[in-house]
PDB file of C-alpha atoms in Angstrom:
ATOM      1  CA  MET F  19      37.457  60.444  11.154  1.00 81.00           C
ATOM      2  CA  TYR F  20      35.595  58.338   8.684  1.00 92.00           C
ATOM      3  CA  GLU F  21      36.973  55.626   6.050  1.00 96.00           C
ATOM      4  CA  TYR F  22      33.732  54.628   4.403  1.00 97.00           C
ATOM      5  CA  ILE F  23      30.190  54.457   4.507  1.00 98.00           C
ATOM      6  CA  GLU F  24      27.972  52.234   3.166  1.00 97.00           C
ATOM      7  CA  GLY F  25      24.104  52.714   2.767  1.00 98.00           C
ATOM      8  CA  ARG F  26      21.228  52.736   0.484  1.00 98.00           C
ATOM      9  CA  PHE F  27      21.689  55.456  -2.693  1.00 97.00           C
ATOM     10  CA  GLN F  28      18.931  57.821  -2.472  1.00 97.00           C
ATOM     11  CA  GLY F  29      19.876  60.200  -5.317  1.00 95.00           C
ATOM     12  CA  ILE F  30      21.998  63.027  -6.903  1.00 95.00           C
ATOM     13  CA  PHE F  31      22.011  66.358  -6.551  1.00 93.00           C
ATOM     14  CA  LYS F  32      23.628  69.398  -8.058  1.00 90.00           C
ATOM     15  CA  ASP F  33      27.029  68.368  -6.479  1.00 91.00           C
ATOM     16  CA  TYR F  34      26.731  65.432  -4.040  1.00 96.00           C
ATOM     17  CA  VAL F  35      24.745  62.267  -3.298  1.00 97.00           C
ATOM     18  CA  VAL F  36      22.583  61.257  -0.577  1.00 98.00           C
ATOM     19  CA  ILE F  37      23.688  57.742   1.408  1.00 98.00           C
ATOM     20  CA  ASP F  38      20.918  56.692   3.745  1.00 98.00           C
ATOM     21  CA  HIS F  39      22.559  54.582   6.278  1.00 97.00           C
ATOM     22  CA  LEU F  40      20.317  53.352   9.079  1.00 96.00           C
ATOM     23  CA  GLY F  41      17.625  55.856   8.581  1.00 96.00           C
ATOM     24  CA  LEU F  42      19.913  58.894   8.705  1.00 97.00           C
ATOM     25  CA  GLY F  43      20.481  60.841   5.577  1.00 97.00           C
ATOM     26  CA  TYR F  44      24.391  61.726   4.548  1.00 98.00           C
ATOM     27  CA  LYS F  45      24.922  64.591   2.441  1.00 98.00           C
ATOM     28  CA  ILE F  46      28.202  63.494   0.572  1.00 98.00           C
ATOM     29  CA  TYR F  47      29.911  65.681  -2.060  1.00 98.00           C
ATOM     30  CA  THR F  48      31.605  63.983  -4.847  1.00 97.00           C
ATOM     31  CA  SER F  49      32.890  64.203  -8.677  1.00 95.00           C
ATOM     32  CA  GLY F  50      30.983  63.624 -11.674  1.00 92.00           C
ATOM     33  CA  ASN F  51      32.792  60.571 -12.249  1.00 90.00           C
ATOM     34  CA  THR F  52      31.352  59.086  -9.076  1.00 94.00           C
ATOM     35  CA  MET F  53      28.013  60.454  -9.689  1.00 95.00           C
ATOM     36  CA  ALA F  54      28.198  58.619 -13.320  1.00 92.00           C
ATOM     37  CA  ARG F  55      28.815  55.277 -11.791  1.00 93.00           C
ATOM     38  CA  MET F  56      26.485  55.603  -8.948  1.00 95.00           C
ATOM     39  CA  PRO F  57      23.806  52.438  -8.552  1.00 95.00           C
ATOM     40  CA  GLU F  58      20.255  52.577  -9.215  1.00 95.00           C
ATOM     41  CA  MET F  59      17.878  54.524  -6.244  1.00 96.00           C
ATOM     42  CA  GLY F  60      17.780  52.553  -3.497  1.00 97.00           C
ATOM     43  CA  GLN F  61      20.558  49.988  -3.861  1.00 97.00           C
ATOM     44  CA  MET F  62      23.548  49.641  -1.893  1.00 98.00           C
ATOM     45  CA  ALA F  63      26.628  51.844  -2.399  1.00 97.00           C
ATOM     46  CA  LYS F  64      29.811  52.019  -0.811  1.00 98.00           C
ATOM     47  CA  LEU F  65      31.775  55.330  -0.940  1.00 98.00           C
ATOM     48  CA  TYR F  66      35.218  56.208   0.466  1.00 98.00           C
ATOM     49  CA  LEU F  67      35.035  59.405   2.639  1.00 98.00           C
ATOM     50  CA  ARG F  68      36.984  62.379   3.597  1.00 97.00           C
ATOM     51  CA  GLN F  69      35.679  64.832   6.255  1.00 97.00           C
ATOM     52  CA  ILE F  70      36.814  68.637   5.781  1.00 96.00           C
ATOM     53  CA  VAL F  71      36.098  71.102   8.655  1.00 95.00           C
ATOM     54  CA  ARG F  72      36.680  74.791   8.541  1.00 92.00           C
ATOM     55  CA  GLU F  73      35.563  77.501  10.651  1.00 94.00           C
ATOM     56  CA  ASP F  74      32.642  77.819   8.604  1.00 95.00           C
ATOM     57  CA  PHE F  75      31.782  74.495   7.176  1.00 94.00           C
ATOM     58  CA  VAL F  76      31.991  70.520   8.072  1.00 96.00           C
ATOM     59  CA  GLY F  77      31.445  68.156   4.964  1.00 97.00           C
ATOM     60  CA  LEU F  78      32.055  64.658   3.909  1.00 98.00           C
ATOM     61  CA  TYR F  79      33.287  64.069   0.503  1.00 98.00           C
ATOM     62  CA  GLY F  80      33.036  60.331  -0.945  1.00 98.00           C
ATOM     63  CA  PHE F  81      34.533  58.341  -3.997  1.00 98.00           C
ATOM     64  CA  LEU F  82      33.669  54.638  -5.309  1.00 96.00           C
ATOM     65  CA  ASP F  83      37.449  53.862  -5.190  1.00 93.00           C
ATOM     66  CA  ARG F  84      40.038  54.656  -3.068  1.00 94.00           C
ATOM     67  CA  SER F  85      42.114  55.595  -6.031  1.00 91.00           C
ATOM     68  CA  GLU F  86      39.936  58.780  -6.597  1.00 95.00           C
ATOM     69  CA  LEU F  87      40.002  59.605  -2.921  1.00 97.00           C
ATOM     70  CA  GLU F  88      43.622  59.269  -3.053  1.00 94.00           C
ATOM     71  CA  LEU F  89      44.279  61.677  -5.763  1.00 95.00           C
ATOM     72  CA  PHE F  90      41.652  64.278  -4.234  1.00 97.00           C
ATOM     73  CA  ASP F  91      43.951  64.118  -1.199  1.00 96.00           C
ATOM     74  CA  ARG F  92      46.936  65.045  -3.327  1.00 95.00           C
ATOM     75  CA  LEU F  93      44.943  67.455  -5.361  1.00 97.00           C
ATOM     76  CA  LEU F  94      44.490  69.401  -1.943  1.00 96.00           C
ATOM     77  CA  THR F  95      47.872  69.308  -1.195  1.00 94.00           C
ATOM     78  CA  VAL F  96      48.697  72.143  -3.583  1.00 94.00           C
ATOM     79  CA  ASN F  97      48.400  75.613  -2.466  1.00 91.00           C
ATOM     80  CA  GLY F  98      45.424  77.256  -3.711  1.00 90.00           C
ATOM     81  CA  VAL F  99      43.323  73.988  -4.654  1.00 95.00           C
ATOM     82  CA  GLY F 100      40.306  73.321  -2.343  1.00 95.00           C
ATOM     83  CA  ALA F 101      37.799  70.747  -2.278  1.00 96.00           C
ATOM     84  CA  LYS F 102      35.561  72.175  -5.111  1.00 95.00           C
ATOM     85  CA  SER F 103      38.385  72.577  -7.487  1.00 96.00           C
ATOM     86  CA  ALA F 104      39.565  68.973  -6.723  1.00 97.00           C
ATOM     87  CA  LEU F 105      36.201  67.967  -7.470  1.00 96.00           C
ATOM     88  CA  SER F 106      35.934  69.895 -10.510  1.00 95.00           C
ATOM     89  CA  LEU F 107      39.053  68.107 -11.880  1.00 95.00           C
ATOM     90  CA  LEU F 108      38.247  64.549 -10.573  1.00 95.00           C
ATOM     91  CA  SER F 109      34.783  65.460 -12.729  1.00 92.00           C
ATOM     92  CA  ILE F 110      36.541  66.149 -16.141  1.00 91.00           C
ATOM     93  CA  ALA F 111      38.922  62.899 -16.309  1.00 88.00           C
ATOM     94  CA  THR F 112      39.057  59.461 -14.977  1.00 86.00           C
ATOM     95  CA  PRO F 113      41.845  59.169 -11.677  1.00 89.00           C
ATOM     96  CA  ASP F 114      43.923  57.565 -13.980  1.00 86.00           C
ATOM     97  CA  HIS F 115      43.534  59.706 -17.109  1.00 87.00           C
ATOM     98  CA  LEU F 116      44.279  62.750 -14.995  1.00 91.00           C
ATOM     99  CA  LYS F 117      47.194  61.290 -13.519  1.00 89.00           C
ATOM    100  CA  SER F 118      48.592  60.581 -16.795  1.00 85.00           C
ATOM    101  CA  ALA F 119      47.838  64.326 -17.542  1.00 87.00           C
ATOM    102  CA  LEU F 120      50.052  65.611 -14.478  1.00 89.00           C
ATOM    103  CA  ALA F 121      52.629  63.664 -15.583  1.00 86.00           C
ATOM    104  CA  GLY F 122      52.770  64.650 -19.149  1.00 84.00           C
ATOM    105  CA  GLU F 123      52.181  68.101 -17.860  1.00 86.00           C
ATOM    106  CA  ASP F 124      48.811  68.242 -20.012  1.00 88.00           C
ATOM    107  CA  GLN F 125      47.933  71.945 -18.888  1.00 91.00           C
ATOM    108  CA  ASP F 126      44.993  71.804 -21.329  1.00 91.00           C
ATOM    109  CA  LEU F 127      42.963  69.208 -19.908  1.00 91.00           C
ATOM    110  CA  LEU F 128      43.154  70.966 -16.378  1.00 94.00           C
ATOM    111  CA  LEU F 129      42.012  74.267 -18.007  1.00 94.00           C
ATOM    112  CA  ARG F 130      39.031  72.475 -18.944  1.00 92.00           C
ATOM    113  CA  ALA F 131      37.912  72.131 -15.241  1.00 92.00           C
ATOM    114  CA  PRO F 132      35.306  74.738 -14.216  1.00 92.00           C
ATOM    115  CA  GLY F 133      37.364  77.214 -11.748  1.00 92.00           C
ATOM    116  CA  ILE F 134      40.792  75.834 -12.752  1.00 94.00           C
ATOM    117  CA  GLY F 135      42.625  79.167 -14.153  1.00 93.00           C
ATOM    118  CA  LYS F 136      46.287  79.024 -15.877  1.00 93.00           C
ATOM    119  CA  LYS F 137      47.952  79.963 -12.894  1.00 93.00           C
ATOM    120  CA  THR F 138      46.302  77.129 -10.624  1.00 93.00           C
ATOM    121  CA  ALA F 139      46.861  74.831 -13.740  1.00 93.00           C
ATOM    122  CA  MET F 140      50.470  75.705 -13.687  1.00 92.00           C
ATOM    123  CA  ARG F 141      50.801  75.477 -10.092  1.00 92.00           C
ATOM    124  CA  ILE F 142      49.206  71.966  -9.716  1.00 94.00           C
ATOM    125  CA  LEU F 143      51.254  70.785 -12.726  1.00 91.00           C
ATOM    126  CA  LEU F 144      54.547  72.284 -10.682  1.00 89.00           C
ATOM    127  CA  GLU F 145      53.762  70.466  -7.556  1.00 89.00           C
ATOM    128  CA  LEU F 146      52.752  67.083  -8.734  1.00 90.00           C
ATOM    129  CA  LYS F 147      54.103  66.326 -12.175  1.00 81.00           C
ATOM    130  CA  ASP F 148      56.978  64.520 -10.336  1.00 78.00           C
ATOM    131  CA  LYS F 149      54.980  62.705  -8.159  1.00 78.00           C
ATOM    132  CA  PHE F 150      52.954  60.867 -10.933  1.00 74.00           C
ATOM    133  CA  SER F 151      56.183  60.545 -13.071  1.00 66.00           C
ATOM    134  CA  ARG F 152      57.942  58.700 -10.420  1.00 55.00           C
ATOM    135  CA  GLU F 153      54.729  56.714  -9.791  1.00 58.00           C
ATOM    136  CA  GLY F 154      54.826  55.604 -13.397  1.00 54.00           C
ATOM    137  CA  LEU F 155      58.591  54.609 -12.885  1.00 40.00           C
ATOM    138  CA  ALA F 156      57.593  52.717  -9.698  1.00 41.00           C
ATOM    139  CA  LYS F 157      55.536  50.498 -11.368  1.00 48.00           C
ATOM    140  CA  GLY F 158      58.261  49.533 -13.641  1.00 45.00           C
ATOM    141  CA  THR F 159      57.555  51.288 -16.820  1.00 47.00           C
ATOM    142  CA  ASP F 160      60.597  52.077 -18.857  1.00 46.00           C
ATOM    143  CA  LEU F 161      59.884  55.537 -20.180  1.00 47.00           C
ATOM    144  CA  ALA F 162      63.145  55.522 -22.104  1.00 48.00           C
ATOM    145  CA  ALA F 163      62.201  52.259 -24.264  1.00 49.00           C
ATOM    146  CA  THR F 164      62.070  53.089 -27.917  1.00 53.00           C
ATOM    147  CA  GLY F 165      61.000  51.158 -30.932  1.00 60.00           C
ATOM    148  CA  LYS F 166      58.582  48.063 -30.826  1.00 64.00           C
ATOM    149  CA  GLU F 167      58.993  47.607 -27.269  1.00 69.00           C
ATOM    150  CA  GLY F 168      58.155  51.188 -26.681  1.00 70.00           C
ATOM    151  CA  HIS F 169      55.200  51.194 -28.819  1.00 73.00           C
ATOM    152  CA  SER F 170      53.893  47.950 -26.983  1.00 74.00           C
ATOM    153  CA  LEU F 171      54.459  49.810 -23.602  1.00 75.00           C
ATOM    154  CA  ALA F 172      52.992  53.126 -24.801  1.00 77.00           C
ATOM    155  CA  LEU F 173      49.712  51.161 -26.299  1.00 77.00           C
ATOM    156  CA  GLU F 174      49.397  49.253 -22.751  1.00 74.00           C
ATOM    157  CA  ALA F 175      49.372  52.289 -21.168  1.00 74.00           C
ATOM    158  CA  LEU F 176      46.708  53.999 -23.188  1.00 75.00           C
ATOM    159  CA  LEU F 177      44.525  50.767 -22.904  1.00 71.00           C
ATOM    160  CA  ALA F 178      44.827  50.795 -19.195  1.00 67.00           C
ATOM    161  CA  LEU F 179      43.874  54.556 -19.108  1.00 68.00           C
ATOM    162  CA  GLY F 180      40.337  53.308 -20.745  1.00 69.00           C
ATOM    163  CA  TYR F 181      41.137  53.736 -24.696  1.00 75.00           C
ATOM    164  CA  THR F 182      40.542  51.002 -27.144  1.00 78.00           C
ATOM    165  CA  GLN F 183      42.715  49.453 -29.143  1.00 79.00           C
ATOM    166  CA  ARG F 184      40.701  50.997 -31.996  1.00 83.00           C
ATOM    167  CA  GLU F 185      41.787  54.286 -30.845  1.00 84.00           C
ATOM    168  CA  ALA F 186      45.066  54.028 -29.817  1.00 83.00           C
ATOM    169  CA  GLU F 187      46.548  52.158 -32.830  1.00 85.00           C
ATOM    170  CA  PRO F 188      46.043  54.639 -35.485  1.00 87.00           C
ATOM    171  CA  VAL F 189      47.425  57.300 -33.065  1.00 87.00           C
ATOM    172  CA  LEU F 190      50.751  55.601 -32.291  1.00 85.00           C
ATOM    173  CA  LYS F 191      51.307  54.579 -35.856  1.00 86.00           C
ATOM    174  CA  GLY F 192      51.144  58.395 -36.714  1.00 85.00           C
ATOM    175  CA  LEU F 193      53.956  58.955 -34.039  1.00 85.00           C
ATOM    176  CA  ASP F 194      57.755  59.001 -34.243  1.00 83.00           C
ATOM    177  CA  PRO F 195      58.874  55.099 -33.754  1.00 79.00           C
ATOM    178  CA  ASN F 196      62.176  56.080 -32.309  1.00 80.00           C
ATOM    179  CA  ALA F 197      60.702  58.430 -29.552  1.00 80.00           C
ATOM    180  CA  SER F 198      60.702  57.442 -25.863  1.00 78.00           C
ATOM    181  CA  VAL F 199      57.573  55.965 -24.659  1.00 76.00           C
ATOM    182  CA  GLU F 200      57.237  59.179 -22.142  1.00 75.00           C
ATOM    183  CA  LYS F 201      57.036  61.509 -25.187  1.00 80.00           C
ATOM    184  CA  THR F 202      55.141  59.094 -27.357  1.00 82.00           C
ATOM    185  CA  LEU F 203      52.265  58.973 -24.538  1.00 78.00           C
ATOM    186  CA  LYS F 204      52.391  62.775 -24.113  1.00 80.00           C
ATOM    187  CA  GLU F 205      51.845  62.882 -27.981  1.00 84.00           C
ATOM    188  CA  ALA F 206      49.081  60.024 -27.926  1.00 83.00           C
ATOM    189  CA  LEU F 207      47.209  61.457 -25.158  1.00 81.00           C
ATOM    190  CA  LYS F 208      47.380  65.054 -26.756  1.00 81.00           C
ATOM    191  CA  SER F 209      46.230  63.609 -29.798  1.00 84.00           C
ATOM    192  CA  LEU F 210      43.305  61.384 -28.233  1.00 80.00           C
ATOM    193  CA  MET F 211      42.088  64.329 -26.031  1.00 74.00           C
ATOM    194  CA  ASN F 212      41.580  66.646 -29.182  1.00 71.00           C
TER     195      ASN F 212
END
């Protein structure tokens, strides 16, 4: 029903923010990532929204960018994952980092989210890992590449996830140069997350 809201940012509370639009304060549940990137109080903010209606609850969920909203929507498609669990997952990692963890079947990252147990983490990986693996292939990444080309592609992927070259290079140098990009990325992410 709602695409986005634009208004003055009025503050952060336990698990939501308030946006004032034309004198009406909207309570919008959001992730820790979005909360951390909100502007100064009184400044304008735009959040992309999803309205959730249940028998006992009506709420707005908002994110600063569409990619986080899209990942929120995908997480909600997993049986047993509700809005609170999805927000919890989006609060422990950036959307790109979380997508890579899903594609790389990194259950440990998912288990760091409050309210996500081993069974739920396994269900999320089972239902979503292929979607993100296919997304990576659709974007033209040759996950089978090895050697210098594979190293270069893995480095590009890590930089795109927000790691610095100083963080990524030493980790990649310690990995098997003949491994595929997919395997190199999995190992590098495991190492970088520890």
